[in-house]
């Protein structure tokens, strides 16, 4: 299967800035062509979701996201993904530059991949707050809760979360760390605060 782990433009830039190998895995944003909801806890964020526009919806790109979604449902997903992570010598894997954890079973599959690849760090933005909080997360996994989902009320003081800003000035004024250009600034390995800022685009 082609293009299991890829690099979008932001992750190519991040890799160059940080001198590491950062790859991403994406499935269809919000809903697949067959009607499968891939972001079950998305809320107001749907209307400004970057993954529902631009290159993400090009006719030559959409089928790749659909193929990856089908892969996540296969019994051999953990084996296939483990081999992919190791073959690409990933330092970091961003799980879901589009899409989200659509079930606890799917989340556990990624945890098993992470356990199989202890030298790689995995990270995600997610609206699946309760699912993550109820899980037994490996040390090499990290989450940033998105502030535009249906479970935003479950984000507590001290939980790492993201917020979208219209300007850098307002982001800095509120004490958020800018992760707009350097994706790794959203992670616990580079951001020691619980505030991840992004500029609306």
PDB file of C-alpha atoms in Angstrom:
ATOM      1  CA  UNK A   1       0.000   0.000   0.000  1.00  0.00           C
ATOM      2  CA  UNK A   2       1.422   3.375  -1.020  1.00  0.00           C
ATOM      3  CA  UNK A   3       1.654   6.483   1.147  1.00  0.00           C
ATOM      4  CA  UNK A   4       0.852   5.077   4.570  1.00  0.00           C
ATOM      5  CA  UNK A   5       3.030   7.605   6.359  1.00  0.00           C
ATOM      6  CA  UNK A   6       3.648  10.868   4.530  1.00  0.00           C
ATOM      7  CA  UNK A   7       4.876  14.404   5.172  1.00  0.00           C
ATOM      8  CA  UNK A   8       2.631  17.389   4.632  1.00  0.00           C
ATOM      9  CA  UNK A   9       4.240  20.788   4.014  1.00  0.00           C
ATOM     10  CA  UNK A  10       4.194  21.736   7.711  1.00  0.00           C
ATOM     11  CA  UNK A  11       5.910  18.522   8.745  1.00  0.00           C
ATOM     12  CA  UNK A  12       8.534  18.869   6.033  1.00  0.00           C
ATOM     13  CA  UNK A  13       9.274  22.331   7.407  1.00  0.00           C
ATOM     14  CA  UNK A  14       9.269  21.039  10.991  1.00  0.00           C
ATOM     15  CA  UNK A  15      11.649  18.210  10.084  1.00  0.00           C
ATOM     16  CA  UNK A  16      14.059  20.689   8.522  1.00  0.00           C
ATOM     17  CA  UNK A  17      13.884  23.146  11.425  1.00  0.00           C
ATOM     18  CA  UNK A  18      14.344  20.507  14.119  1.00  0.00           C
ATOM     19  CA  UNK A  19      16.690  18.137  12.278  1.00  0.00           C
ATOM     20  CA  UNK A  20      14.446  15.121  12.878  1.00  0.00           C
ATOM     21  CA  UNK A  21      12.221  12.852  10.793  1.00  0.00           C
ATOM     22  CA  UNK A  22       8.546  13.741  11.340  1.00  0.00           C
ATOM     23  CA  UNK A  23       5.821  11.883   9.436  1.00  0.00           C
ATOM     24  CA  UNK A  24       2.045  11.965   9.549  1.00  0.00           C
ATOM     25  CA  UNK A  25      -0.873   9.581   9.157  1.00  0.00           C
ATOM     26  CA  UNK A  26      -4.252  10.824   8.022  1.00  0.00           C
ATOM     27  CA  UNK A  27      -7.732   9.465   7.405  1.00  0.00           C
ATOM     28  CA  UNK A  28     -10.696  11.385   5.938  1.00  0.00           C
ATOM     29  CA  UNK A  29     -11.602  14.515   7.880  1.00  0.00           C
ATOM     30  CA  UNK A  30     -14.928  14.303   9.729  1.00  0.00           C
ATOM     31  CA  UNK A  31     -16.619  11.813   7.407  1.00  0.00           C
ATOM     32  CA  UNK A  32     -15.545   9.326   4.744  1.00  0.00           C
ATOM     33  CA  UNK A  33     -17.098   9.036   1.300  1.00  0.00           C
ATOM     34  CA  UNK A  34     -19.063   6.029   2.584  1.00  0.00           C
ATOM     35  CA  UNK A  35     -20.517   8.077   5.440  1.00  0.00           C
ATOM     36  CA  UNK A  36     -18.259   6.738   8.211  1.00  0.00           C
ATOM     37  CA  UNK A  37     -17.787   9.446  10.853  1.00  0.00           C
ATOM     38  CA  UNK A  38     -14.063   9.749  11.487  1.00  0.00           C
ATOM     39  CA  UNK A  39     -14.228  12.668  13.947  1.00  0.00           C
ATOM     40  CA  UNK A  40     -17.096  11.609  16.238  1.00  0.00           C
ATOM     41  CA  UNK A  41     -16.582  14.414  18.756  1.00  0.00           C
ATOM     42  CA  UNK A  42     -15.963  17.289  16.372  1.00  0.00           C
ATOM     43  CA  UNK A  43     -18.037  20.351  17.134  1.00  0.00           C
ATOM     44  CA  UNK A  44     -17.689  23.935  15.965  1.00  0.00           C
ATOM     45  CA  UNK A  45     -14.231  23.104  14.627  1.00  0.00           C
ATOM     46  CA  UNK A  46     -15.829  21.412  11.622  1.00  0.00           C
ATOM     47  CA  UNK A  47     -16.632  24.724   9.961  1.00  0.00           C
ATOM     48  CA  UNK A  48     -12.991  25.873   9.934  1.00  0.00           C
ATOM     49  CA  UNK A  49     -11.269  22.473   9.663  1.00  0.00           C
ATOM     50  CA  UNK A  50      -8.203  22.917   7.435  1.00  0.00           C
ATOM     51  CA  UNK A  51      -8.372  19.223   6.449  1.00  0.00           C
ATOM     52  CA  UNK A  52     -11.669  19.744   4.640  1.00  0.00           C
ATOM     53  CA  UNK A  53     -10.194  22.125   2.102  1.00  0.00           C
ATOM     54  CA  UNK A  54      -7.138  22.729  -0.055  1.00  0.00           C
ATOM     55  CA  UNK A  55      -4.900  19.803  -0.993  1.00  0.00           C
ATOM     56  CA  UNK A  56      -6.729  17.487   1.404  1.00  0.00           C
ATOM     57  CA  UNK A  57      -9.727  17.289  -0.916  1.00  0.00           C
ATOM     58  CA  UNK A  58      -7.945  17.083  -4.256  1.00  0.00           C
ATOM     59  CA  UNK A  59      -9.225  14.215  -6.385  1.00  0.00           C
ATOM     60  CA  UNK A  60      -5.841  12.499  -6.358  1.00  0.00           C
ATOM     61  CA  UNK A  61      -5.501  12.819  -2.561  1.00  0.00           C
ATOM     62  CA  UNK A  62      -8.927  11.799  -1.262  1.00  0.00           C
ATOM     63  CA  UNK A  63      -8.605   8.099  -2.268  1.00  0.00           C
ATOM     64  CA  UNK A  64      -5.378   7.795  -0.258  1.00  0.00           C
ATOM     65  CA  UNK A  65      -7.171   8.922   2.903  1.00  0.00           C
ATOM     66  CA  UNK A  66      -9.954   6.442   2.220  1.00  0.00           C
ATOM     67  CA  UNK A  67      -7.433   3.604   1.773  1.00  0.00           C
ATOM     68  CA  UNK A  68      -5.777   4.477   5.072  1.00  0.00           C
ATOM     69  CA  UNK A  69      -9.152   4.442   6.827  1.00  0.00           C
ATOM     70  CA  UNK A  70      -9.784   0.941   5.531  1.00  0.00           C
ATOM     71  CA  UNK A  71      -6.320  -0.092   6.686  1.00  0.00           C
ATOM     72  CA  UNK A  72      -7.143   0.992  10.253  1.00  0.00           C
ATOM     73  CA  UNK A  73      -9.972  -1.545  10.299  1.00  0.00           C
ATOM     74  CA  UNK A  74      -7.825  -4.473   9.203  1.00  0.00           C
ATOM     75  CA  UNK A  75      -6.599  -7.099  11.649  1.00  0.00           C
ATOM     76  CA  UNK A  76      -3.019  -6.563  10.471  1.00  0.00           C
ATOM     77  CA  UNK A  77      -3.015  -2.784  10.977  1.00  0.00           C
ATOM     78  CA  UNK A  78      -0.642  -2.942  13.954  1.00  0.00           C
ATOM     79  CA  UNK A  79       1.853  -5.093  12.064  1.00  0.00           C
ATOM     80  CA  UNK A  80       1.681  -3.029   8.883  1.00  0.00           C
ATOM     81  CA  UNK A  81       2.036   0.282  10.721  1.00  0.00           C
ATOM     82  CA  UNK A  82       4.847  -0.970  12.942  1.00  0.00           C
ATOM     83  CA  UNK A  83       6.800  -2.010   9.856  1.00  0.00           C
ATOM     84  CA  UNK A  84       6.110   1.338   8.190  1.00  0.00           C
ATOM     85  CA  UNK A  85       7.309   3.365  11.182  1.00  0.00           C
ATOM     86  CA  UNK A  86      10.491   1.329  11.434  1.00  0.00           C
ATOM     87  CA  UNK A  87      11.211   1.326   7.698  1.00  0.00           C
ATOM     88  CA  UNK A  88      10.884   5.127   7.521  1.00  0.00           C
ATOM     89  CA  UNK A  89      13.046   5.527  10.636  1.00  0.00           C
ATOM     90  CA  UNK A  90      10.547   7.975  12.113  1.00  0.00           C
ATOM     91  CA  UNK A  91      11.614  10.108  15.046  1.00  0.00           C
ATOM     92  CA  UNK A  92       8.056  11.432  15.401  1.00  0.00           C
ATOM     93  CA  UNK A  93       4.696  10.376  13.983  1.00  0.00           C
ATOM     94  CA  UNK A  94       1.766  12.758  14.041  1.00  0.00           C
ATOM     95  CA  UNK A  95      -1.298  10.548  14.131  1.00  0.00           C
ATOM     96  CA  UNK A  96      -4.061  12.320  12.199  1.00  0.00           C
ATOM     97  CA  UNK A  97      -3.192  15.443  10.344  1.00  0.00           C
ATOM     98  CA  UNK A  98      -6.808  14.769   9.395  1.00  0.00           C
ATOM     99  CA  UNK A  99      -9.392  12.580  11.085  1.00  0.00           C
ATOM    100  CA  UNK A 100      -9.452  11.465  14.720  1.00  0.00           C
ATOM    101  CA  UNK A 101      -9.733   8.418  16.985  1.00  0.00           C
ATOM    102  CA  UNK A 102     -13.141   7.088  16.061  1.00  0.00           C
ATOM    103  CA  UNK A 103     -13.273   4.218  18.595  1.00  0.00           C
ATOM    104  CA  UNK A 104     -11.427   2.919  21.693  1.00  0.00           C
ATOM    105  CA  UNK A 105     -10.385  -0.170  19.719  1.00  0.00           C
ATOM    106  CA  UNK A 106      -8.745   2.005  17.078  1.00  0.00           C
ATOM    107  CA  UNK A 107      -6.955   4.066  19.746  1.00  0.00           C
ATOM    108  CA  UNK A 108      -5.600   0.891  21.339  1.00  0.00           C
ATOM    109  CA  UNK A 109      -4.200  -0.190  17.972  1.00  0.00           C
ATOM    110  CA  UNK A 110      -2.070   2.940  17.887  1.00  0.00           C
ATOM    111  CA  UNK A 111      -0.921   2.332  21.446  1.00  0.00           C
ATOM    112  CA  UNK A 112       0.243  -1.140  20.377  1.00  0.00           C
ATOM    113  CA  UNK A 113       2.150   0.393  17.463  1.00  0.00           C
ATOM    114  CA  UNK A 114       3.799   2.843  19.865  1.00  0.00           C
ATOM    115  CA  UNK A 115       4.784   0.014  22.202  1.00  0.00           C
ATOM    116  CA  UNK A 116       6.322  -1.816  19.250  1.00  0.00           C
ATOM    117  CA  UNK A 117       8.310   1.319  18.334  1.00  0.00           C
ATOM    118  CA  UNK A 118       9.706   2.638  21.647  1.00  0.00           C
ATOM    119  CA  UNK A 119      12.302   4.843  19.926  1.00  0.00           C
ATOM    120  CA  UNK A 120       9.606   6.789  18.043  1.00  0.00           C
ATOM    121  CA  UNK A 121       7.420   9.453  19.631  1.00  0.00           C
ATOM    122  CA  UNK A 122       3.749   9.664  18.629  1.00  0.00           C
ATOM    123  CA  UNK A 123       1.477  12.680  19.043  1.00  0.00           C
ATOM    124  CA  UNK A 124      -1.994  13.898  18.138  1.00  0.00           C
ATOM    125  CA  UNK A 125      -4.463  16.709  18.368  1.00  0.00           C
ATOM    126  CA  UNK A 126      -7.794  15.161  19.326  1.00  0.00           C
ATOM    127  CA  UNK A 127     -11.404  15.898  20.220  1.00  0.00           C
ATOM    128  CA  UNK A 128     -11.790  12.388  21.693  1.00  0.00           C
ATOM    129  CA  UNK A 129     -11.104  13.681  25.199  1.00  0.00           C
ATOM    130  CA  UNK A 130     -12.907  11.049  27.289  1.00  0.00           C
ATOM    131  CA  UNK A 131     -11.557   8.211  25.174  1.00  0.00           C
ATOM    132  CA  UNK A 132      -8.007   9.362  25.783  1.00  0.00           C
ATOM    133  CA  UNK A 133      -8.530  10.083  29.475  1.00  0.00           C
ATOM    134  CA  UNK A 134      -9.971   6.609  29.992  1.00  0.00           C
ATOM    135  CA  UNK A 135      -7.030   4.941  28.257  1.00  0.00           C
ATOM    136  CA  UNK A 136      -3.649   3.650  29.419  1.00  0.00           C
ATOM    137  CA  UNK A 137      -1.344   5.812  27.335  1.00  0.00           C
ATOM    138  CA  UNK A 138       2.246   4.716  26.587  1.00  0.00           C
ATOM    139  CA  UNK A 139       5.031   7.114  27.615  1.00  0.00           C
ATOM    140  CA  UNK A 140       5.974   7.749  23.982  1.00  0.00           C
ATOM    141  CA  UNK A 141       2.495   9.072  23.140  1.00  0.00           C
ATOM    142  CA  UNK A 142       1.250  12.622  23.622  1.00  0.00           C
ATOM    143  CA  UNK A 143      -2.081  14.373  23.105  1.00  0.00           C
ATOM    144  CA  UNK A 144      -3.222  17.939  22.723  1.00  0.00           C
ATOM    145  CA  UNK A 145      -6.945  18.342  23.263  1.00  0.00           C
ATOM    146  CA  UNK A 146      -8.629  20.559  20.668  1.00  0.00           C
ATOM    147  CA  UNK A 147     -10.871  23.312  22.006  1.00  0.00           C
ATOM    148  CA  UNK A 148     -13.554  23.121  19.327  1.00  0.00           C
ATOM    149  CA  UNK A 149     -15.129  19.737  19.999  1.00  0.00           C
ATOM    150  CA  UNK A 150     -18.203  18.339  21.727  1.00  0.00           C
ATOM    151  CA  UNK A 151     -16.163  17.245  24.744  1.00  0.00           C
ATOM    152  CA  UNK A 152     -14.456  20.570  25.409  1.00  0.00           C
ATOM    153  CA  UNK A 153     -16.181  20.625  28.812  1.00  0.00           C
ATOM    154  CA  UNK A 154     -14.055  17.634  29.828  1.00  0.00           C
ATOM    155  CA  UNK A 155     -10.807  19.572  29.335  1.00  0.00           C
ATOM    156  CA  UNK A 156      -9.612  20.467  32.829  1.00  0.00           C
ATOM    157  CA  UNK A 157      -7.110  22.985  34.139  1.00  0.00           C
ATOM    158  CA  UNK A 158      -3.698  21.482  33.533  1.00  0.00           C
ATOM    159  CA  UNK A 159      -4.736  19.479  30.459  1.00  0.00           C
ATOM    160  CA  UNK A 160      -2.722  20.371  27.378  1.00  0.00           C
ATOM    161  CA  UNK A 161      -5.040  21.939  24.842  1.00  0.00           C
ATOM    162  CA  UNK A 162      -4.946  23.986  21.669  1.00  0.00           C
ATOM    163  CA  UNK A 163      -6.634  27.229  20.777  1.00  0.00           C
ATOM    164  CA  UNK A 164      -6.948  28.903  17.392  1.00  0.00           C
ATOM    165  CA  UNK A 165      -6.114  32.612  17.217  1.00  0.00           C
ATOM    166  CA  UNK A 166      -6.561  35.258  14.549  1.00  0.00           C
ATOM    167  CA  UNK A 167      -3.260  36.978  15.374  1.00  0.00           C
ATOM    168  CA  UNK A 168       0.115  36.277  16.947  1.00  0.00           C
ATOM    169  CA  UNK A 169      -0.376  39.242  19.265  1.00  0.00           C
ATOM    170  CA  UNK A 170      -3.502  37.749  20.831  1.00  0.00           C
ATOM    171  CA  UNK A 171      -1.799  34.352  21.090  1.00  0.00           C
ATOM    172  CA  UNK A 172       1.175  35.787  22.965  1.00  0.00           C
ATOM    173  CA  UNK A 173      -1.057  37.926  25.166  1.00  0.00           C
ATOM    174  CA  UNK A 174      -2.897  34.804  26.337  1.00  0.00           C
ATOM    175  CA  UNK A 175       0.363  32.931  27.018  1.00  0.00           C
ATOM    176  CA  UNK A 176       0.066  30.271  24.313  1.00  0.00           C
ATOM    177  CA  UNK A 177       3.102  28.673  22.634  1.00  0.00           C
ATOM    178  CA  UNK A 178       3.044  29.059  18.858  1.00  0.00           C
ATOM    179  CA  UNK A 179       2.832  25.721  17.025  1.00  0.00           C
ATOM    180  CA  UNK A 180       1.666  27.188  13.715  1.00  0.00           C
ATOM    181  CA  UNK A 181       4.902  26.617  11.812  1.00  0.00           C
ATOM    182  CA  UNK A 182       6.786  24.136  13.992  1.00  0.00           C
ATOM    183  CA  UNK A 183       4.457  21.213  14.686  1.00  0.00           C
ATOM    184  CA  UNK A 184       6.601  19.752  17.440  1.00  0.00           C
ATOM    185  CA  UNK A 185       5.904  22.806  19.589  1.00  0.00           C
ATOM    186  CA  UNK A 186       2.550  21.164  20.298  1.00  0.00           C
ATOM    187  CA  UNK A 187       4.237  18.224  22.045  1.00  0.00           C
ATOM    188  CA  UNK A 188       5.306  17.624  25.635  1.00  0.00           C
ATOM    189  CA  UNK A 189       8.864  17.082  24.456  1.00  0.00           C
ATOM    190  CA  UNK A 190       9.223  20.694  23.295  1.00  0.00           C
ATOM    191  CA  UNK A 191       6.369  22.589  24.960  1.00  0.00           C
ATOM    192  CA  UNK A 192       6.501  22.596  28.754  1.00  0.00           C
ATOM    193  CA  UNK A 193       3.220  24.499  29.092  1.00  0.00           C
ATOM    194  CA  UNK A 194      -0.330  23.241  28.621  1.00  0.00           C
ATOM    195  CA  UNK A 195      -1.145  25.931  26.058  1.00  0.00           C
ATOM    196  CA  UNK A 196      -0.740  25.287  22.318  1.00  0.00           C
ATOM    197  CA  UNK A 197      -1.541  28.174  19.981  1.00  0.00           C
ATOM    198  CA  UNK A 198      -2.398  27.999  16.289  1.00  0.00           C
ATOM    199  CA  UNK A 199      -3.112  30.761  13.811  1.00  0.00           C
ATOM    200  CA  UNK A 200      -6.348  30.432  11.854  1.00  0.00           C
ATOM    201  CA  UNK A 201      -5.773  29.506   8.209  1.00  0.00           C
TER     202      UNK A 201
END
